[in-house]
Amino acid sequence: MKNTICLLLISLALTAGAGCLAKDPGAAASPSTSNPAIPTANLPEGFKLLAVLPGENSNLNMTEYIEEFYGPEDIGQANVSVGIYKWKNEDGSYDNDDAKITLIELSDEDHAKAALSNFKSQDDYQRLLARNLPIFGNATVNGHGALEIKDIKGDNSIRYLYLWNAGNIAILVEGNGDRSRSLELASASGL
Protein backbone atom coordinates (compact mmCIF):
# COMPACT_ATOMS: atom_id res chain seq x y z
CA MET A 1 0.00 0.00 0.00
CA LYS A 2 2.86 2.35 0.90
CA ASN A 3 4.54 1.67 -2.48
CA THR A 4 1.29 2.36 -4.33
CA ILE A 5 0.90 5.74 -2.59
CA CYS A 6 4.52 6.64 -3.38
CA LEU A 7 4.04 5.74 -7.05
CA LEU A 8 0.83 7.79 -7.17
CA LEU A 9 2.58 10.83 -5.65
CA ILE A 10 5.49 10.52 -8.07
CA SER A 11 3.06 10.26 -11.00
CA LEU A 12 1.22 13.37 -9.84
CA ALA A 13 4.49 15.29 -9.46
CA LEU A 14 5.62 14.32 -12.96
CA THR A 15 2.23 15.27 -14.43
CA ALA A 16 2.30 18.67 -12.69
CA GLY A 17 5.86 19.26 -13.91
CA ALA A 18 4.89 18.44 -17.48
CA GLY A 19 1.98 20.90 -17.23
CA CYS A 20 4.35 23.66 -16.10
CA LEU A 21 6.71 22.97 -18.99
CA ALA A 22 3.86 23.18 -21.48
CA LYS A 23 3.02 26.70 -20.23
CA ASP A 24 6.63 27.88 -20.30
CA PRO A 25 7.27 30.07 -23.38
CA GLY A 26 10.75 28.61 -23.49
CA ALA A 27 9.29 25.16 -24.08
CA ALA A 28 7.15 26.30 -27.01
CA ALA A 29 9.89 26.14 -29.62
CA SER A 30 10.10 22.59 -30.77
CA PRO A 31 13.27 21.02 -32.09
CA SER A 32 13.03 20.38 -35.79
CA THR A 33 14.91 19.85 -38.94
CA SER A 34 15.89 22.95 -40.83
CA ASN A 35 13.36 24.64 -43.07
CA PRO A 36 14.13 24.27 -46.78
CA ALA A 37 13.36 28.00 -47.26
CA ILE A 38 16.59 28.89 -45.45
CA PRO A 39 18.83 29.90 -48.38
CA THR A 40 21.99 27.82 -48.58
CA ALA A 41 23.02 28.36 -52.21
CA ASN A 42 22.82 31.19 -54.75
CA LEU A 43 23.26 33.74 -51.98
CA PRO A 44 23.54 37.45 -52.78
CA GLU A 45 27.07 38.53 -53.60
CA GLY A 46 29.27 38.84 -50.52
CA PHE A 47 27.21 36.60 -48.22
CA LYS A 48 28.61 33.29 -47.04
CA LEU A 49 26.61 30.59 -45.23
CA LEU A 50 28.03 29.61 -41.84
CA ALA A 51 25.30 27.33 -40.45
CA VAL A 52 21.67 26.27 -40.66
CA LEU A 53 20.09 25.51 -37.31
CA PRO A 54 18.88 23.22 -35.87
CA GLY A 55 20.54 21.07 -38.53
CA GLU A 56 21.65 17.61 -37.53
CA ASN A 57 21.31 18.28 -33.80
CA SER A 58 17.59 17.94 -33.20
CA ASN A 59 18.14 18.47 -29.43
CA LEU A 60 19.20 22.10 -29.92
CA ASN A 61 16.95 24.50 -27.99
CA MET A 62 15.87 27.04 -30.58
CA THR A 63 13.98 29.19 -28.07
CA GLU A 64 16.95 31.51 -27.53
CA TYR A 65 16.79 32.48 -31.20
CA ILE A 66 13.20 33.73 -30.92
CA GLU A 67 12.97 35.25 -27.42
CA GLU A 68 11.95 38.62 -28.89
CA PHE A 69 8.88 37.01 -30.50
CA TYR A 70 7.38 36.09 -27.12
CA GLY A 71 5.36 38.75 -25.35
CA PRO A 72 1.85 39.74 -24.46
CA GLU A 73 0.34 37.98 -27.48
CA ASP A 74 0.34 34.17 -27.52
CA ILE A 75 2.21 32.62 -30.45
CA GLY A 76 1.58 28.96 -29.58
CA GLN A 77 3.94 26.21 -30.70
CA ALA A 78 6.82 27.30 -32.92
CA ASN A 79 8.96 25.37 -35.39
CA VAL A 80 12.15 27.43 -35.78
CA SER A 81 14.93 27.44 -38.39
CA VAL A 82 17.82 29.89 -38.53
CA GLY A 83 20.36 30.53 -41.27
CA ILE A 84 23.55 32.27 -40.10
CA TYR A 85 25.69 34.15 -42.62
CA LYS A 86 28.82 36.30 -42.80
CA TRP A 87 29.20 39.12 -45.27
CA LYS A 88 32.30 40.33 -47.03
CA ASN A 89 33.55 43.88 -46.56
CA GLU A 90 34.85 45.94 -49.46
CA ASP A 91 38.43 45.04 -48.49
CA GLY A 92 37.65 41.31 -48.84
CA SER A 93 37.55 40.57 -45.10
CA TYR A 94 34.43 39.20 -43.44
CA ASP A 95 32.52 41.30 -40.91
CA ASN A 96 32.45 40.14 -37.28
CA ASP A 97 28.67 40.45 -37.02
CA ASP A 98 26.48 37.64 -38.27
CA ALA A 99 23.55 38.15 -40.61
CA LYS A 100 20.60 35.85 -39.93
CA ILE A 101 17.40 34.62 -41.48
CA THR A 102 14.97 33.32 -38.88
CA LEU A 103 11.86 31.43 -39.99
CA ILE A 104 9.20 30.63 -37.41
CA GLU A 105 6.46 28.28 -38.55
CA LEU A 106 3.37 28.76 -36.39
CA SER A 107 -0.03 27.07 -36.34
CA ASP A 108 -1.77 29.80 -38.36
CA GLU A 109 -1.47 33.33 -39.73
CA ASP A 110 -2.96 34.90 -36.57
CA HIS A 111 -0.15 33.42 -34.46
CA ALA A 112 2.42 34.63 -37.01
CA LYS A 113 1.00 38.17 -36.79
CA ALA A 114 1.05 37.93 -32.98
CA ALA A 115 4.76 37.02 -33.14
CA LEU A 116 5.44 40.08 -35.34
CA SER A 117 3.51 42.31 -32.95
CA ASN A 118 5.49 41.02 -29.97
CA PHE A 119 8.77 41.63 -31.81
CA LYS A 120 7.84 45.24 -32.70
CA SER A 121 6.79 45.92 -29.10
CA GLN A 122 10.23 45.29 -27.58
CA ASP A 123 11.18 47.79 -24.86
CA ASP A 124 14.29 48.95 -26.75
CA TYR A 125 12.24 49.85 -29.80
CA GLN A 126 9.58 51.59 -27.72
CA ARG A 127 12.24 53.74 -26.02
CA LEU A 128 13.70 54.75 -29.39
CA LEU A 129 10.25 55.58 -30.76
CA ALA A 130 9.51 57.66 -27.63
CA ARG A 131 12.62 59.72 -28.50
CA ASN A 132 11.09 60.28 -32.00
CA LEU A 133 13.79 58.26 -33.75
CA PRO A 134 12.46 56.97 -37.10
CA ILE A 135 13.50 53.33 -36.71
CA PHE A 136 10.48 51.78 -38.47
CA GLY A 137 9.79 52.04 -42.18
CA ASN A 138 8.12 50.08 -44.95
CA ALA A 139 9.68 47.77 -47.52
CA THR A 140 8.55 45.11 -49.96
CA VAL A 141 10.18 41.69 -49.89
CA ASN A 142 9.11 39.10 -52.48
CA GLY A 143 5.78 40.85 -52.93
CA HIS A 144 5.04 41.02 -49.18
CA GLY A 145 4.76 44.22 -47.19
CA ALA A 146 7.58 44.13 -44.64
CA LEU A 147 8.58 46.25 -41.70
CA GLU A 148 12.06 47.73 -42.14
CA ILE A 149 13.77 48.26 -38.80
CA LYS A 150 16.86 50.40 -38.41
CA ASP A 151 18.43 48.50 -35.53
CA ILE A 152 20.87 50.80 -33.73
CA LYS A 153 23.90 48.88 -32.49
CA GLY A 154 26.13 49.75 -29.53
CA ASP A 155 28.53 51.79 -31.68
CA ASN A 156 25.54 53.82 -33.05
CA SER A 157 25.80 52.18 -36.45
CA ILE A 158 22.63 50.92 -38.10
CA ARG A 159 21.85 47.38 -39.17
CA TYR A 160 18.81 46.77 -41.36
CA LEU A 161 16.25 44.21 -40.23
CA TYR A 162 13.21 43.05 -42.21
CA LEU A 163 10.16 41.54 -40.54
CA TRP A 164 7.08 40.08 -42.26
CA ASN A 165 4.90 37.03 -42.45
CA ALA A 166 4.02 34.74 -45.32
CA GLY A 167 0.88 33.01 -44.11
CA ASN A 168 1.72 31.12 -40.92
CA ILE A 169 5.48 31.78 -41.19
CA ALA A 170 7.02 34.76 -39.41
CA ILE A 171 10.28 35.88 -41.05
CA LEU A 172 13.06 38.03 -39.58
CA VAL A 173 16.10 38.93 -41.65
CA GLU A 174 18.96 40.59 -39.77
CA GLY A 175 21.14 42.11 -42.44
CA ASN A 176 24.02 44.55 -42.27
CA GLY A 177 24.50 48.32 -42.58
CA ASP A 178 23.91 48.28 -46.33
CA ARG A 179 20.19 48.56 -47.04
CA SER A 180 20.27 47.14 -50.58
CA ARG A 181 22.43 44.13 -49.61
CA SER A 182 20.20 43.47 -46.60
CA LEU A 183 17.13 43.53 -48.86
CA GLU A 184 18.87 41.11 -51.24
CA LEU A 185 19.44 38.69 -48.36
CA ALA A 186 15.77 39.06 -47.32
CA SER A 187 14.67 38.28 -50.88
CA ALA A 188 16.89 35.19 -50.97
CA SER A 189 14.44 33.40 -48.66
CA GLY A 190 11.89 33.27 -51.46
CA LEU A 191 9.12 33.91 -48.92
C-alpha positions as a Markdown table, in Angstrom:
| # | Residue | x | y | z |
|---|---|---|---|---|
| 1 | Met | 0.0 | 0.0 | 0.0 |
| 2 | Lys | 2.9 | 2.3 | 0.9 |
| 3 | Asn | 4.5 | 1.7 | -2.5 |
| 4 | Thr | 1.3 | 2.4 | -4.3 |
| 5 | Ile | 0.9 | 5.7 | -2.6 |
| 6 | Cys | 4.5 | 6.6 | -3.4 |
| 7 | Leu | 4.0 | 5.7 | -7.1 |
| 8 | Leu | 0.8 | 7.8 | -7.2 |
| 9 | Leu | 2.6 | 10.8 | -5.6 |
| 10 | Ile | 5.5 | 10.5 | -8.1 |
| 11 | Ser | 3.1 | 10.3 | -11.0 |
| 12 | Leu | 1.2 | 13.4 | -9.8 |
| 13 | Ala | 4.5 | 15.3 | -9.5 |
| 14 | Leu | 5.6 | 14.3 | -13.0 |
| 15 | Thr | 2.2 | 15.3 | -14.4 |
| 16 | Ala | 2.3 | 18.7 | -12.7 |
| 17 | Gly | 5.9 | 19.3 | -13.9 |
| 18 | Ala | 4.9 | 18.4 | -17.5 |
| 19 | Gly | 2.0 | 20.9 | -17.2 |
| 20 | Cys | 4.3 | 23.7 | -16.1 |
| 21 | Leu | 6.7 | 23.0 | -19.0 |
| 22 | Ala | 3.9 | 23.2 | -21.5 |
| 23 | Lys | 3.0 | 26.7 | -20.2 |
| 24 | Asp | 6.6 | 27.9 | -20.3 |
| 25 | Pro | 7.3 | 30.1 | -23.4 |
| 26 | Gly | 10.7 | 28.6 | -23.5 |
| 27 | Ala | 9.3 | 25.2 | -24.1 |
| 28 | Ala | 7.2 | 26.3 | -27.0 |
| 29 | Ala | 9.9 | 26.1 | -29.6 |
| 30 | Ser | 10.1 | 22.6 | -30.8 |
| 31 | Pro | 13.3 | 21.0 | -32.1 |
| 32 | Ser | 13.0 | 20.4 | -35.8 |
| 33 | Thr | 14.9 | 19.8 | -38.9 |
| 34 | Ser | 15.9 | 23.0 | -40.8 |
| 35 | Asn | 13.4 | 24.6 | -43.1 |
| 36 | Pro | 14.1 | 24.3 | -46.8 |
| 37 | Ala | 13.4 | 28.0 | -47.3 |
| 38 | Ile | 16.6 | 28.9 | -45.4 |
| 39 | Pro | 18.8 | 29.9 | -48.4 |
| 40 | Thr | 22.0 | 27.8 | -48.6 |
| 41 | Ala | 23.0 | 28.4 | -52.2 |
| 42 | Asn | 22.8 | 31.2 | -54.8 |
| 43 | Leu | 23.3 | 33.7 | -52.0 |
| 44 | Pro | 23.5 | 37.5 | -52.8 |
| 45 | Glu | 27.1 | 38.5 | -53.6 |
| 46 | Gly | 29.3 | 38.8 | -50.5 |
| 47 | Phe | 27.2 | 36.6 | -48.2 |
| 48 | Lys | 28.6 | 33.3 | -47.0 |
| 49 | Leu | 26.6 | 30.6 | -45.2 |
| 50 | Leu | 28.0 | 29.6 | -41.8 |
| 51 | Ala | 25.3 | 27.3 | -40.5 |
| 52 | Val | 21.7 | 26.3 | -40.7 |
| 53 | Leu | 20.1 | 25.5 | -37.3 |
| 54 | Pro | 18.9 | 23.2 | -35.9 |
| 55 | Gly | 20.5 | 21.1 | -38.5 |
| 56 | Glu | 21.6 | 17.6 | -37.5 |
| 57 | Asn | 21.3 | 18.3 | -33.8 |
| 58 | Ser | 17.6 | 17.9 | -33.2 |
| 59 | Asn | 18.1 | 18.5 | -29.4 |
| 60 | Leu | 19.2 | 22.1 | -29.9 |
| 61 | Asn | 17.0 | 24.5 | -28.0 |
| 62 | Met | 15.9 | 27.0 | -30.6 |
| 63 | Thr | 14.0 | 29.2 | -28.1 |
| 64 | Glu | 17.0 | 31.5 | -27.5 |
| 65 | Tyr | 16.8 | 32.5 | -31.2 |
| 66 | Ile | 13.2 | 33.7 | -30.9 |
| 67 | Glu | 13.0 | 35.2 | -27.4 |
| 68 | Glu | 12.0 | 38.6 | -28.9 |
| 69 | Phe | 8.9 | 37.0 | -30.5 |
| 70 | Tyr | 7.4 | 36.1 | -27.1 |
| 71 | Gly | 5.4 | 38.8 | -25.4 |
| 72 | Pro | 1.9 | 39.7 | -24.5 |
| 73 | Glu | 0.3 | 38.0 | -27.5 |
| 74 | Asp | 0.3 | 34.2 | -27.5 |
| 75 | Ile | 2.2 | 32.6 | -30.5 |
| 76 | Gly | 1.6 | 29.0 | -29.6 |
| 77 | Gln | 3.9 | 26.2 | -30.7 |
| 78 | Ala | 6.8 | 27.3 | -32.9 |
| 79 | Asn | 9.0 | 25.4 | -35.4 |
| 80 | Val | 12.2 | 27.4 | -35.8 |
| 81 | Ser | 14.9 | 27.4 | -38.4 |
| 82 | Val | 17.8 | 29.9 | -38.5 |
| 83 | Gly | 20.4 | 30.5 | -41.3 |
| 84 | Ile | 23.6 | 32.3 | -40.1 |
| 85 | Tyr | 25.7 | 34.1 | -42.6 |
| 86 | Lys | 28.8 | 36.3 | -42.8 |
| 87 | Trp | 29.2 | 39.1 | -45.3 |
| 88 | Lys | 32.3 | 40.3 | -47.0 |
| 89 | Asn | 33.6 | 43.9 | -46.6 |
| 90 | Glu | 34.8 | 45.9 | -49.5 |
| 91 | Asp | 38.4 | 45.0 | -48.5 |
| 92 | Gly | 37.6 | 41.3 | -48.8 |
| 93 | Ser | 37.6 | 40.6 | -45.1 |
| 94 | Tyr | 34.4 | 39.2 | -43.4 |
| 95 | Asp | 32.5 | 41.3 | -40.9 |
| 96 | Asn | 32.4 | 40.1 | -37.3 |
| 97 | Asp | 28.7 | 40.5 | -37.0 |
| 98 | Asp | 26.5 | 37.6 | -38.3 |
| 99 | Ala | 23.6 | 38.1 | -40.6 |
| 100 | Lys | 20.6 | 35.8 | -39.9 |
| 101 | Ile | 17.4 | 34.6 | -41.5 |
| 102 | Thr | 15.0 | 33.3 | -38.9 |
| 103 | Leu | 11.9 | 31.4 | -40.0 |
| 104 | Ile | 9.2 | 30.6 | -37.4 |
| 105 | Glu | 6.5 | 28.3 | -38.6 |
| 106 | Leu | 3.4 | 28.8 | -36.4 |
| 107 | Ser | 0.0 | 27.1 | -36.3 |
| 108 | Asp | -1.8 | 29.8 | -38.4 |
| 109 | Glu | -1.5 | 33.3 | -39.7 |
| 110 | Asp | -3.0 | 34.9 | -36.6 |
| 111 | His | -0.2 | 33.4 | -34.5 |
| 112 | Ala | 2.4 | 34.6 | -37.0 |
| 113 | Lys | 1.0 | 38.2 | -36.8 |
| 114 | Ala | 1.0 | 37.9 | -33.0 |
| 115 | Ala | 4.8 | 37.0 | -33.1 |
| 116 | Leu | 5.4 | 40.1 | -35.3 |
| 117 | Ser | 3.5 | 42.3 | -33.0 |
| 118 | Asn | 5.5 | 41.0 | -30.0 |
| 119 | Phe | 8.8 | 41.6 | -31.8 |
| 120 | Lys | 7.8 | 45.2 | -32.7 |
| 121 | Ser | 6.8 | 45.9 | -29.1 |
| 122 | Gln | 10.2 | 45.3 | -27.6 |
| 123 | Asp | 11.2 | 47.8 | -24.9 |
| 124 | Asp | 14.3 | 48.9 | -26.7 |
| 125 | Tyr | 12.2 | 49.9 | -29.8 |
| 126 | Gln | 9.6 | 51.6 | -27.7 |
| 127 | Arg | 12.2 | 53.7 | -26.0 |
| 128 | Leu | 13.7 | 54.7 | -29.4 |
| 129 | Leu | 10.3 | 55.6 | -30.8 |
| 130 | Ala | 9.5 | 57.7 | -27.6 |
| 131 | Arg | 12.6 | 59.7 | -28.5 |
| 132 | Asn | 11.1 | 60.3 | -32.0 |
| 133 | Leu | 13.8 | 58.3 | -33.7 |
| 134 | Pro | 12.5 | 57.0 | -37.1 |
| 135 | Ile | 13.5 | 53.3 | -36.7 |
| 136 | Phe | 10.5 | 51.8 | -38.5 |
| 137 | Gly | 9.8 | 52.0 | -42.2 |
| 138 | Asn | 8.1 | 50.1 | -44.9 |
| 139 | Ala | 9.7 | 47.8 | -47.5 |
| 140 | Thr | 8.5 | 45.1 | -50.0 |
| 141 | Val | 10.2 | 41.7 | -49.9 |
| 142 | Asn | 9.1 | 39.1 | -52.5 |
| 143 | Gly | 5.8 | 40.9 | -52.9 |
| 144 | His | 5.0 | 41.0 | -49.2 |
| 145 | Gly | 4.8 | 44.2 | -47.2 |
| 146 | Ala | 7.6 | 44.1 | -44.6 |
| 147 | Leu | 8.6 | 46.3 | -41.7 |
| 148 | Glu | 12.1 | 47.7 | -42.1 |
| 149 | Ile | 13.8 | 48.3 | -38.8 |
| 150 | Lys | 16.9 | 50.4 | -38.4 |
| 151 | Asp | 18.4 | 48.5 | -35.5 |
| 152 | Ile | 20.9 | 50.8 | -33.7 |
| 153 | Lys | 23.9 | 48.9 | -32.5 |
| 154 | Gly | 26.1 | 49.7 | -29.5 |
| 155 | Asp | 28.5 | 51.8 | -31.7 |
| 156 | Asn | 25.5 | 53.8 | -33.0 |
| 157 | Ser | 25.8 | 52.2 | -36.5 |
| 158 | Ile | 22.6 | 50.9 | -38.1 |
| 159 | Arg | 21.9 | 47.4 | -39.2 |
| 160 | Tyr | 18.8 | 46.8 | -41.4 |
| 161 | Leu | 16.2 | 44.2 | -40.2 |
| 162 | Tyr | 13.2 | 43.1 | -42.2 |
| 163 | Leu | 10.2 | 41.5 | -40.5 |
| 164 | Trp | 7.1 | 40.1 | -42.3 |
| 165 | Asn | 4.9 | 37.0 | -42.4 |
| 166 | Ala | 4.0 | 34.7 | -45.3 |
| 167 | Gly | 0.9 | 33.0 | -44.1 |
| 168 | Asn | 1.7 | 31.1 | -40.9 |
| 169 | Ile | 5.5 | 31.8 | -41.2 |
| 170 | Ala | 7.0 | 34.8 | -39.4 |
| 171 | Ile | 10.3 | 35.9 | -41.0 |
| 172 | Leu | 13.1 | 38.0 | -39.6 |
| 173 | Val | 16.1 | 38.9 | -41.6 |
| 174 | Glu | 19.0 | 40.6 | -39.8 |
| 175 | Gly | 21.1 | 42.1 | -42.4 |
| 176 | Asn | 24.0 | 44.6 | -42.3 |
| 177 | Gly | 24.5 | 48.3 | -42.6 |
| 178 | Asp | 23.9 | 48.3 | -46.3 |
| 179 | Arg | 20.2 | 48.6 | -47.0 |
| 180 | Ser | 20.3 | 47.1 | -50.6 |
| 181 | Arg | 22.4 | 44.1 | -49.6 |
| 182 | Ser | 20.2 | 43.5 | -46.6 |
| 183 | Leu | 17.1 | 43.5 | -48.9 |
| 184 | Glu | 18.9 | 41.1 | -51.2 |
| 185 | Leu | 19.4 | 38.7 | -48.4 |
| 186 | Ala | 15.8 | 39.1 | -47.3 |
| 187 | Ser | 14.7 | 38.3 | -50.9 |
| 188 | Ala | 16.9 | 35.2 | -51.0 |
| 189 | Ser | 14.4 | 33.4 | -48.7 |
| 190 | Gly | 11.9 | 33.3 | -51.5 |
| 191 | Leu | 9.1 | 33.9 | -48.9 |
